Coordinates of C-alpha atoms in Angstrom, one line a residue:
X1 CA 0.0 0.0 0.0
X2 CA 1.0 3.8 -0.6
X3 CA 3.3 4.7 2.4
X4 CA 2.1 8.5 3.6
X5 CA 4.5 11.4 2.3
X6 CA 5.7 11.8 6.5
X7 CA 7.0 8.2 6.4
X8 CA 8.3 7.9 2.9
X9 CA 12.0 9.1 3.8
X10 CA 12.2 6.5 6.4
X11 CA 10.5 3.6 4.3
X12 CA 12.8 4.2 1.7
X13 CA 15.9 4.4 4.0
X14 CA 14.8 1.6 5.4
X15 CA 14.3 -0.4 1.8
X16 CA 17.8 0.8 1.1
X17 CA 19.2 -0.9 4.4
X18 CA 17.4 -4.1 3.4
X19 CA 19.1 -4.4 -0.4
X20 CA 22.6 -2.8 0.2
X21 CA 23.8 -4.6 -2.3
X22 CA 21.0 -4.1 -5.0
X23 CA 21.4 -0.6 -3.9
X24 CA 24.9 -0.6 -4.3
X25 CA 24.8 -2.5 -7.7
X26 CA 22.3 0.4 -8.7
X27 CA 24.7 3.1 -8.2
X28 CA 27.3 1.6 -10.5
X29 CA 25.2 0.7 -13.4
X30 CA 24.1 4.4 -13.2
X31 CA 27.2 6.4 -12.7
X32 CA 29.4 4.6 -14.8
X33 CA 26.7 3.2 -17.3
X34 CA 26.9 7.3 -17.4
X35 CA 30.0 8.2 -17.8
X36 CA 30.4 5.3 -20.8
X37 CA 27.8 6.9 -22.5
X38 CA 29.7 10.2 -22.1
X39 CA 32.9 8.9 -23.2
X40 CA 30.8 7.2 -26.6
X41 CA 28.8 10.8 -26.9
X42 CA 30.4 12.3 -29.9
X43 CA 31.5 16.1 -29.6
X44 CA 29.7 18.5 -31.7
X45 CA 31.8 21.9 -32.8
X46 CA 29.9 24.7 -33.8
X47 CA 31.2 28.2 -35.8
X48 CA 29.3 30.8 -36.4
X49 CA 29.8 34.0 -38.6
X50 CA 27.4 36.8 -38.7
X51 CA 26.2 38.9 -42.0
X52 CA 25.2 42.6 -42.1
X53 CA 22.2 43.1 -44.2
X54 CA 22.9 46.9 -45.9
X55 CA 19.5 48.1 -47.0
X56 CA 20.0 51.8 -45.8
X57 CA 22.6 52.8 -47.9
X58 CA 23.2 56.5 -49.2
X59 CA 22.4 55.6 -52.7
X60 CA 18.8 54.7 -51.9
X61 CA 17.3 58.2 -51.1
X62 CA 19.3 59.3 -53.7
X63 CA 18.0 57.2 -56.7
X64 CA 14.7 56.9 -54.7
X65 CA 12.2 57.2 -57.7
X66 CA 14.2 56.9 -60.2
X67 CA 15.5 53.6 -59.5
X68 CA 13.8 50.2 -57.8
X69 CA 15.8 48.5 -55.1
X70 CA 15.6 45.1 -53.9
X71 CA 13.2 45.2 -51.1
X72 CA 13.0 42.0 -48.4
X73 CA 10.9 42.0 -45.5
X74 CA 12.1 38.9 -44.0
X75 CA 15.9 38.6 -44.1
X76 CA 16.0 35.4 -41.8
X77 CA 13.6 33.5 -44.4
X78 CA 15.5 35.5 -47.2
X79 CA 19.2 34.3 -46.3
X80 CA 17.6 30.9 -45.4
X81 CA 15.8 30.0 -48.6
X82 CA 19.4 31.4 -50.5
X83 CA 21.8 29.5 -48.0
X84 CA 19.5 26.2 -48.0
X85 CA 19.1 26.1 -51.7
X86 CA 20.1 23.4 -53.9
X87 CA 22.3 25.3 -55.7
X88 CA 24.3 26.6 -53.6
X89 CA 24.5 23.2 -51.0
X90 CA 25.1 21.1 -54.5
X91 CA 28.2 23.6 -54.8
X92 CA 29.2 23.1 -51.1
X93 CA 28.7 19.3 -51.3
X94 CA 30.8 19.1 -54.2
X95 CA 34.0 20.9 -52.7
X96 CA 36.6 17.9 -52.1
X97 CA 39.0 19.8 -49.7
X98 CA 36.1 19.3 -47.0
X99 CA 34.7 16.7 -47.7
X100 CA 36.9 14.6 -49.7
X101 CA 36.1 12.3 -53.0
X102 CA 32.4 12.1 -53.1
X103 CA 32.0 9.9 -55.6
X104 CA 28.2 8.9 -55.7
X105 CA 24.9 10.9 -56.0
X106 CA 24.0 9.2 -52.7
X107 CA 27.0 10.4 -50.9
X108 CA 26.5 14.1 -52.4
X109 CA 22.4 13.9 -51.3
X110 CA 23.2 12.9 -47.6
X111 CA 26.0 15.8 -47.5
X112 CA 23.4 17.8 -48.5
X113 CA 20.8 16.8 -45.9
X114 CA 23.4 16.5 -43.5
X115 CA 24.2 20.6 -44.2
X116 CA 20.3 21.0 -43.9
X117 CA 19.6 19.9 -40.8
X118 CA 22.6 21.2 -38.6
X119 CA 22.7 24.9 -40.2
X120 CA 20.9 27.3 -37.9
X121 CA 19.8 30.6 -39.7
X122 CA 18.8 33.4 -36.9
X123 CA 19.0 37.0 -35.9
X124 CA 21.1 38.6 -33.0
X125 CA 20.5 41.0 -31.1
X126 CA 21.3 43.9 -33.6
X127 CA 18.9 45.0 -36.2
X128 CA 19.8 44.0 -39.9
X129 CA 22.5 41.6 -38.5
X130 CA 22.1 37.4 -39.3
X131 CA 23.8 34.8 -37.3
X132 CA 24.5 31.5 -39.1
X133 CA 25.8 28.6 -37.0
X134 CA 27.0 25.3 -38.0
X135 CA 27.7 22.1 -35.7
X136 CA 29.5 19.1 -36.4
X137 CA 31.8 16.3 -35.2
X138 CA 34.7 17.8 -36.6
X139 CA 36.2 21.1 -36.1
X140 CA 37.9 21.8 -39.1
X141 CA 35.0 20.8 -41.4
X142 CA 32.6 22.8 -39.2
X143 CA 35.2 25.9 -39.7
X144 CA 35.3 25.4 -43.7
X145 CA 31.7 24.5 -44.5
X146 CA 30.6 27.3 -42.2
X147 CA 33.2 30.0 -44.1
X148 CA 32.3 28.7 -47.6
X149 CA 28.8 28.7 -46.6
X150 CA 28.7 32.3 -46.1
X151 CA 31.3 32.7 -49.2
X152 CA 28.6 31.1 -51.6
X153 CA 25.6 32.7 -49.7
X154 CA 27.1 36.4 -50.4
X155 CA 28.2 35.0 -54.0
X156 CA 24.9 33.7 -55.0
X157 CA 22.8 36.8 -53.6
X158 CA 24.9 39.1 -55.7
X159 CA 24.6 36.5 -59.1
X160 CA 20.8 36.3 -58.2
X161 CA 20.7 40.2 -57.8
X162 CA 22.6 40.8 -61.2
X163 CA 20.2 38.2 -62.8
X164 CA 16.7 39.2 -61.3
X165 CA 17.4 43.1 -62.2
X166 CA 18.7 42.1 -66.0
X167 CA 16.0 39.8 -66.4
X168 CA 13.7 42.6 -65.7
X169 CA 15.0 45.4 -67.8
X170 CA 15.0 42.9 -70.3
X171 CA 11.3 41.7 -69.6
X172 CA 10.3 45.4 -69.4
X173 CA 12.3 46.1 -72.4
X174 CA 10.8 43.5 -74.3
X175 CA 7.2 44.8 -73.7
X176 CA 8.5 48.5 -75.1
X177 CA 9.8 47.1 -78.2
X178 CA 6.0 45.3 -78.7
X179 CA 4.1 48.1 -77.9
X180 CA 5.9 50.5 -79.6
X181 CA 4.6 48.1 -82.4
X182 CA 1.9 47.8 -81.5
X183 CA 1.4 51.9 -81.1
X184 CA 2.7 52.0 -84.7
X185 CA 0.5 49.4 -86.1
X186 CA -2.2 52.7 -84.3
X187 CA -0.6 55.1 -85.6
X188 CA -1.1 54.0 -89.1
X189 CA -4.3 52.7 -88.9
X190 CA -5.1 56.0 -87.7
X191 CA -3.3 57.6 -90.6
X192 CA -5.3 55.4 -93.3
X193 CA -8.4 56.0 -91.7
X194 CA -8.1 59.6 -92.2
X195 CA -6.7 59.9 -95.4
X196 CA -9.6 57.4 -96.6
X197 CA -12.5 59.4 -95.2
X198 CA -11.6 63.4 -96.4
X199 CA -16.0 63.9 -95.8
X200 CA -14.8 67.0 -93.5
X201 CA -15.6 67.8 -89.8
X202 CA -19.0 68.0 -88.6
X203 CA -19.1 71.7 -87.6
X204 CA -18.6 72.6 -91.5
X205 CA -21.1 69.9 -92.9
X206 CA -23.4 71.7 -90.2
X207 CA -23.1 75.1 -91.7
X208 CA -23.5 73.1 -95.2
X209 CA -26.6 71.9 -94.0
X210 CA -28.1 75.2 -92.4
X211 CA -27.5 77.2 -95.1
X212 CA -29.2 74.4 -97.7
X213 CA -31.9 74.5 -95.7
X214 CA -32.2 78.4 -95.6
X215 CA -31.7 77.8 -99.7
X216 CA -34.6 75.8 -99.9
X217 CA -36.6 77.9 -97.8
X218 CA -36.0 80.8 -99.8
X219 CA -36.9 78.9 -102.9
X220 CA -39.8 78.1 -101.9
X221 CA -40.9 81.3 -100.7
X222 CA -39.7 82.6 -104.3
X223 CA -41.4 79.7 -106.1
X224 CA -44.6 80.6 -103.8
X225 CA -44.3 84.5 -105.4
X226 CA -43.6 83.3 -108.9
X227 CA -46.7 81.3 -108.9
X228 CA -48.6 83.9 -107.3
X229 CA -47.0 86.4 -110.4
X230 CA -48.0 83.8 -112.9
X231 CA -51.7 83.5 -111.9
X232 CA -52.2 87.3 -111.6
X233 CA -50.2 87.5 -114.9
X234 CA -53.0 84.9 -116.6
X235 CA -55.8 87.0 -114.9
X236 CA -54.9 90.0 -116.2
X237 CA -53.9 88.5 -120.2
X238 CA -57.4 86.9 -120.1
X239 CA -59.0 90.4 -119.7
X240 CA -56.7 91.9 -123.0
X241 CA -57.4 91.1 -126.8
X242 CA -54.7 90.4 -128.7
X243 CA -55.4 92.5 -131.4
X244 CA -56.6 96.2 -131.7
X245 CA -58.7 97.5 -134.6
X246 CA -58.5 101.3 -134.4
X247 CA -60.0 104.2 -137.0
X248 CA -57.5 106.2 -139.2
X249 CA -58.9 109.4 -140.4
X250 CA -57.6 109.9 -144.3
X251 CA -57.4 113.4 -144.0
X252 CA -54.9 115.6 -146.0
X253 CA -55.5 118.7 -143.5
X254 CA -53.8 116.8 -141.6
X255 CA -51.4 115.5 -143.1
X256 CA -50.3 119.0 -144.0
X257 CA -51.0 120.1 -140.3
X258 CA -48.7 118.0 -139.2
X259 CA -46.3 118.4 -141.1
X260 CA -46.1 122.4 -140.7
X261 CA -45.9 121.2 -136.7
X262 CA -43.1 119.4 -137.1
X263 CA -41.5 121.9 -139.5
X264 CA -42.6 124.3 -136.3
X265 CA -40.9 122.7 -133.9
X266 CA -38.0 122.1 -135.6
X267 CA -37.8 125.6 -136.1
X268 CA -38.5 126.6 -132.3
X269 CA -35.3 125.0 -131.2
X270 CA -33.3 127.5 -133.5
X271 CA -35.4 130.6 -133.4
X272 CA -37.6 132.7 -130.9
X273 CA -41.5 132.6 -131.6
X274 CA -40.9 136.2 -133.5
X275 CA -39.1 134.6 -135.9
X276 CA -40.7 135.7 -139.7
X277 CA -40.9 132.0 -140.8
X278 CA -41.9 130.8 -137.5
X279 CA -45.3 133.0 -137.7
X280 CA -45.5 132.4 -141.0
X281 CA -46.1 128.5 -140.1
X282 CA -48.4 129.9 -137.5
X283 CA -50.4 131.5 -139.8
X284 CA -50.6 128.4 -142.5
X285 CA -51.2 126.0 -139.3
X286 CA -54.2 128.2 -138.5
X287 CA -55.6 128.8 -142.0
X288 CA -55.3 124.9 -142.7
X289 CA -57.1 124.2 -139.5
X290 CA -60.2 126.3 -140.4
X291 CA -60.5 124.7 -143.7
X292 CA -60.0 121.2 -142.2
X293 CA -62.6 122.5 -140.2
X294 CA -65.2 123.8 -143.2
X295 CA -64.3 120.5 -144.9
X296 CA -65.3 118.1 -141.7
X297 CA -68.6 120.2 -141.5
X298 CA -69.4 119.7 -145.3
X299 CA -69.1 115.8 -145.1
X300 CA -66.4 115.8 -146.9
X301 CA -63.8 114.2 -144.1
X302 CA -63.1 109.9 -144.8
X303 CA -61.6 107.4 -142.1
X304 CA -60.2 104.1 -142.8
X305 CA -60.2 101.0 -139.6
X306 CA -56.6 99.3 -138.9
X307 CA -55.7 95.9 -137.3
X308 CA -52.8 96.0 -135.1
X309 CA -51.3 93.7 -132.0
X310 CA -52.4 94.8 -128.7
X311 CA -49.0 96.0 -127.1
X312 CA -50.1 95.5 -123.5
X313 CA -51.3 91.8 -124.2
X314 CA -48.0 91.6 -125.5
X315 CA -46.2 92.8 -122.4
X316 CA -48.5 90.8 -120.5
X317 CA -47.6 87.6 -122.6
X318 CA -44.0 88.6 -122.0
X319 CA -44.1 88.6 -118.6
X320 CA -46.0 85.7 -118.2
X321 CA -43.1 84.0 -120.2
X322 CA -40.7 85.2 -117.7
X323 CA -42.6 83.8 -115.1
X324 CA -43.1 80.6 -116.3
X325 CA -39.7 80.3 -117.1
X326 CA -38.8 81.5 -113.6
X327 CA -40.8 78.9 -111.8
X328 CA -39.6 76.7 -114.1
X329 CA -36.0 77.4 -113.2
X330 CA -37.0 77.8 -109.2
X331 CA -38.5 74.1 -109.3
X332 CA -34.9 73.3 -110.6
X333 CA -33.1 75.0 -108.2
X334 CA -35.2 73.6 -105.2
X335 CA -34.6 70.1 -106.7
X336 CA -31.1 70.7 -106.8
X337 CA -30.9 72.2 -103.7
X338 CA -32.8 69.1 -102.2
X339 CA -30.6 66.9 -103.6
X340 CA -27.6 68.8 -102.2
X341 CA -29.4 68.4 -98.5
X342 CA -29.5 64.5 -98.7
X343 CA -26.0 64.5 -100.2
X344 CA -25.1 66.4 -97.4
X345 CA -26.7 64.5 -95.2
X346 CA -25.9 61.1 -96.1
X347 CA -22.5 63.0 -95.3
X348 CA -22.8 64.2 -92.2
X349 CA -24.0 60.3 -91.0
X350 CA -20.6 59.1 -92.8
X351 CA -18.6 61.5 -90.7
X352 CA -20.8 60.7 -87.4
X353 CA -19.4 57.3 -88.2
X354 CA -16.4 57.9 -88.7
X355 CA -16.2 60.1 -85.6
X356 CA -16.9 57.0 -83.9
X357 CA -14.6 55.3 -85.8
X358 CA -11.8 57.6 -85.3
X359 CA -12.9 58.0 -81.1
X360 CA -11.7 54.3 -81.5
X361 CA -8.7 54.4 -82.9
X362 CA -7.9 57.5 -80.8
X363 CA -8.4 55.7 -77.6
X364 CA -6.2 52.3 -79.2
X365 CA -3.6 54.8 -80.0
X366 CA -3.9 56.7 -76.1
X367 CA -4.0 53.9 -74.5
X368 CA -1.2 52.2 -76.6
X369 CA 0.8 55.2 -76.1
X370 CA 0.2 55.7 -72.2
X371 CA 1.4 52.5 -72.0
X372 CA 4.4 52.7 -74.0
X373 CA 5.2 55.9 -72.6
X374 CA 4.9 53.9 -69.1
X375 CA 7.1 51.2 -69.8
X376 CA 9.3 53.8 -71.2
X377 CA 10.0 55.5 -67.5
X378 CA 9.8 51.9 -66.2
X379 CA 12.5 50.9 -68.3
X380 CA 15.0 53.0 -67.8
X381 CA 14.5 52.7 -63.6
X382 CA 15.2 49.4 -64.5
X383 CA 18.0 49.8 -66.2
X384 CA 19.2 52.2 -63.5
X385 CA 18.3 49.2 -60.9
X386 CA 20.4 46.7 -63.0
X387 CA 23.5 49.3 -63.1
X388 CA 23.0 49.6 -59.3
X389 CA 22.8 45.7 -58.8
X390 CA 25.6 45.3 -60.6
X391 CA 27.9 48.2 -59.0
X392 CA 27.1 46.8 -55.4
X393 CA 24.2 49.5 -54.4
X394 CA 21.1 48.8 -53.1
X395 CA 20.2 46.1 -50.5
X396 CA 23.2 44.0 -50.0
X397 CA 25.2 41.7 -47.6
X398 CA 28.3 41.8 -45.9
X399 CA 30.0 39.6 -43.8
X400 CA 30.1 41.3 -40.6
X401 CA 32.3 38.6 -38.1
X402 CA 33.9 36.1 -40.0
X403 CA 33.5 32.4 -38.9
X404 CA 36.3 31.4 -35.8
X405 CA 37.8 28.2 -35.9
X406 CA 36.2 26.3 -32.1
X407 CA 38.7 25.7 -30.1
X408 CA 36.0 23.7 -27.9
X409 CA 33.3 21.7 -28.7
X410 CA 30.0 22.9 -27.6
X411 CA 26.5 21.4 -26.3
X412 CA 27.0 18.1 -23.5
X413 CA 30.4 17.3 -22.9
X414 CA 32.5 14.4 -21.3
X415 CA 33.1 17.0 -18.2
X416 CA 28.8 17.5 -18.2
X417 CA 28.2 13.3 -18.1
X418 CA 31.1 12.6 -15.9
X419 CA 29.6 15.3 -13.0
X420 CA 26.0 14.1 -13.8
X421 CA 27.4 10.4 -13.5
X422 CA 27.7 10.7 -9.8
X423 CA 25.2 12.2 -9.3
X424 CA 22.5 10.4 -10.8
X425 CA 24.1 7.3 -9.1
X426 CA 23.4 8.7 -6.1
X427 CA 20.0 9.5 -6.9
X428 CA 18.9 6.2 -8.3
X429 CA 18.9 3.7 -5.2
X430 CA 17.0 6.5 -3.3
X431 CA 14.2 6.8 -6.4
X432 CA 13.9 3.4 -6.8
X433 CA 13.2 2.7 -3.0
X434 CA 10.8 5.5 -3.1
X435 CA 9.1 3.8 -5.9
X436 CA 9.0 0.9 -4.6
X437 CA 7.6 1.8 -1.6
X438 CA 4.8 3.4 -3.3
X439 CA 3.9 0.4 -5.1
X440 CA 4.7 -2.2 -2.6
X441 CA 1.3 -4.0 -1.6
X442 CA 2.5 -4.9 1.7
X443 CA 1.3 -3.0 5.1
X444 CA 4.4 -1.0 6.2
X445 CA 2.5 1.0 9.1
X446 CA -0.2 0.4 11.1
X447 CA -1.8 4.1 10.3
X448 CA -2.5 2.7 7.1
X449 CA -4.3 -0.6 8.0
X450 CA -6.0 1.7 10.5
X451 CA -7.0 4.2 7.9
X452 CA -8.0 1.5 5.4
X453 CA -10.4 -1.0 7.3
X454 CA -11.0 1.4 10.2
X455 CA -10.3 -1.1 12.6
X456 CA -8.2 0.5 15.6
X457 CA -4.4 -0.8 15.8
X458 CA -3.5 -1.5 19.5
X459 CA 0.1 -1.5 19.0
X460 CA 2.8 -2.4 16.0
X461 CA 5.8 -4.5 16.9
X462 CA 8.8 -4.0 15.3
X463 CA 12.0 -6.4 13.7
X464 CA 14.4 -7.1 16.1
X465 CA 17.4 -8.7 14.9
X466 CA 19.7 -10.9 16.6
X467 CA 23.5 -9.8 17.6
X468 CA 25.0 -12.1 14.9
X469 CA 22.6 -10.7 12.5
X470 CA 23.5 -6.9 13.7
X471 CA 27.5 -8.2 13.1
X472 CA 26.9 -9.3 9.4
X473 CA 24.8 -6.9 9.1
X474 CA 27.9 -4.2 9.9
X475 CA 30.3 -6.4 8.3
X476 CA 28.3 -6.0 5.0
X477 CA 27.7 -2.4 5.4
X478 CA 32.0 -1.7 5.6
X479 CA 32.6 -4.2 2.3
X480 CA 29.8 -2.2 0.8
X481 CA 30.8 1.4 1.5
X482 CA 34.8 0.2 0.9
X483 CA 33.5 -0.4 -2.6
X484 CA 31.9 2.3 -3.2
X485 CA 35.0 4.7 -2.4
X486 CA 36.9 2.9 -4.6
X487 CA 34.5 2.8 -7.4
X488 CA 34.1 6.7 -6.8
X489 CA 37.7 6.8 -6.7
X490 CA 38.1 4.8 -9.9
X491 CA 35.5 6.6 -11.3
X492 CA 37.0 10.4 -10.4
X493 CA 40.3 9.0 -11.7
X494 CA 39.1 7.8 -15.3
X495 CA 37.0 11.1 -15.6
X496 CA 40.6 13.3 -14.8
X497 CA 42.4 10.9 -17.0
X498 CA 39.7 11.7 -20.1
X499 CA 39.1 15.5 -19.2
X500 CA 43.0 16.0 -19.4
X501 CA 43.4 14.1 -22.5
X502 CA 45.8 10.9 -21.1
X503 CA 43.1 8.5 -22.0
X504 CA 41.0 8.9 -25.2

């Protein structure tokens, strides 16, 4: 049964007395079963060397927006995934000064893993500053791989700088070269478009338009009068007769009456009215009017009736003519001038498409040309970045302590097992008595029958050993503790004798 915590010391002491030599057998299985396994344990070496990641350099406010530096957010995973690559282990596994002749792919793989899983990538304490630490059996390899280590990591981050910045100039100048074809191939469609479609701009067709309209209107208002003319013209023809019969009176007297008036007035432009011939003509005038006069009284006057055209119809027909012919040459015009209208529409429509057309091929060209003006600016930061890649600038690493060669080999040593040997000796006969005790079925004190079955113990009576059994008993103890001081002594000696280097 469970012995109470109060008497477990003195159960277990008393276990211990009762197996002295168990107990003694127990301490030397544990101390030197230790110290075997610390003279077996194989030493691990470890170097270190630390790199200074430069990302605030001067160059970098200097160039800032004209140039793109490398950027890393993460410099532990970033010298990590570099230093732990295949590449660059492939190159370390293949370097026969450390490790000798590997001469299978199996012996290069587990060189490789073996790299892998003892390289430990961290920061210090210092901002921007990388610890990388190597252990291994051997000193002089852990010195070499961790040096070339760090050799190859700063090698391949400058090779992979170089190669990610000309890579992308020569991406970026790759897209400039096809869209400045492409914004060519624009260019001329553009071009073509335009010199195939010459209809004009829409503001001009516009005016062209208003002012055949206007036309048109005044046509019609000038057809509507010309009409209007031609029907009044008609009206007033219908009321005329196209010839004139008038009566002619064949009368001498007057003949010779006019005649002297002629002669008179003829004269009148020369001469003043006192003129002798100018009365003269007076007086003949005067003398053939009274006779014309006696004769017209007598009967003996005559007439005669003429046919003649009637001048006014004749205007009148004229006119009419010229009306005719005017509304004749109005309904032209306004045919023309209607004509000229759908010409100029069906025009405008064409140049309303084309508008839409040309909107098209001005935005391909825009955008085209945004774009290639873009990768213009983009190129050369690019090629700026690739100049500063390859000079050094920019984010960079530098090895800030070199690795040391260790002197001493680090983690659990022969000097750690041989001190923990004794110790743990010590301690195992005491743990395994406590155990014991604690799962022994048997009734060590009679508080715990008491506490178990509630039955009241009286009184407990102890072992009492006989003289000769005290003797042995003593006789044992002395054999048992002279063996243990000269296993501890044996055991002290060995461990001096492998700490000092006499025994390997």
């Amino acid at each position: 049964m469970a012995v109470p915590l109060d008497q477990l010391p003195k159960e277990a002491f008393r276990e211990i007395r009762s197996r002295k030599w168990l107990s003694f057998f127990v301490f030397l299985a544990v101390s030197f079963g230790t110290l075997v396994v610390g003279a077996f344990w194989p030493q691990q070496f470890t170097s270190r060397s630390v790199i200074y990641v430069d990302d605030q350099n001067i160059i970098r406010p200097l160039m800032d927006g004209s140039a793109l530096t490398t950027k890393v957010k993460d410099h532990v995973a970033s010298v990590e995934e570099v230093m732990l690559s295949r590449r660059v282990l492939t190159r370390l596994a293949e370097m026969e000064d450390i490790w000798g002749a590997v001469k299978s792919d199996a012996a290069k793989e587990g060189i490789i893993s073996k790299v892998r899983n003892n390289v430990a990538v961290k920061k210090t304490g210092a901002p921007n500053f990388i610890e990388i630490e190597y252990k291994d059996s051997s000193a002089q390899r852990v010195f070499d791989v961790t040096r070339e280590l760090t050799q190859l990591f700063i090698e391949e981050t400058e090779n992979s700088k170089r190669e990610e910045s000309r890579n992308a100039y020569e991406f970026v100048d790759k897209q400039v070269k096809a869209y400045q074809t492409q914004l060519q191939a624009s260019e001329e469609r553009l071009k073509n478009f335009l010199q195939d479609n010459v209809d004009g701009t829409a503001e001009s067709v516009g005016s062209r338009l208003s002012g055949l309209e206007r036309q048109i209107e005044e046509a019609e208002l000038a057809l509507k009068e010309a009409i209007a003319q031609r029907d009044a013209l008609q009206s007033q023809l219908s009321g005329q007769s196209r010839v004139v019969r008038r009566e002619v009176a064949d009368d001498a007297y007057q003949t010779r009456i006019d005649e002297l008036n002629k002669k008179l007035d003829s004269l009148r432009l020369i001469y003043l009215d006192s003129y002798p011939d100018i009365i003269a003509l007076k007086q003949q005038i005067v003398e053939l009017e009274k006779q014309r006069a006696e004769a017209v009284s007598s009967g003996g006057s005559s007439t005669r009736s003429e046919s003649s055209f009637n001048p006014i119809y004749q205007e009148l027909q004229s006119e009419l003519s010229k009306a005719l012919a005017n509304i004749d040459t109005l309904r032209t015009r306004q045919k023309s001038l209607a004509a000229l209208l759908e010409k100029e529409r069906s025009r405008m429509q064409r140049i309303q498409e084309n508008q839409a057309k040309i909107a098209e091929l001005t935005r391909d060209y825009e955008v085209n040309k945004n774009i290639y003006d873009d990768l213009l600016k983009r190129r050369e930061k690019a090629r700026v970045s690739m100049r500063l890649d390859v000079e050094g600038h920019g984010l960079s690493y530098k090895i800030h302590e070199p690795s040391a060669y260790p002197l001493k080999p680090s983690g659990f040593t022969f000097r750690h097992f041989a001190m923990a040997g004794l110790f743990l000796g010590f301690l195992a006969p005491i743990g395994i008595a406590v155990a014991f005790c604690q799962v022994d079925p048997r009734v060590r004190t009679g508080s715990i029958l008491q506490e178990n079955t509630g039955i009241p113990v009286l009184a407990t009576i102890p072992y009492i050993s006989t003289p000769l059994e005290r003797r042995i008993d003593r006789r044992r103890t002395k054999v048992i503790l002279f063996l243990a001081l000269v296993s501890i002594g044996v055991y002290l000696v060995y461990g001096w004798m492998r700490y000092t280097g006499v025994v390997l």
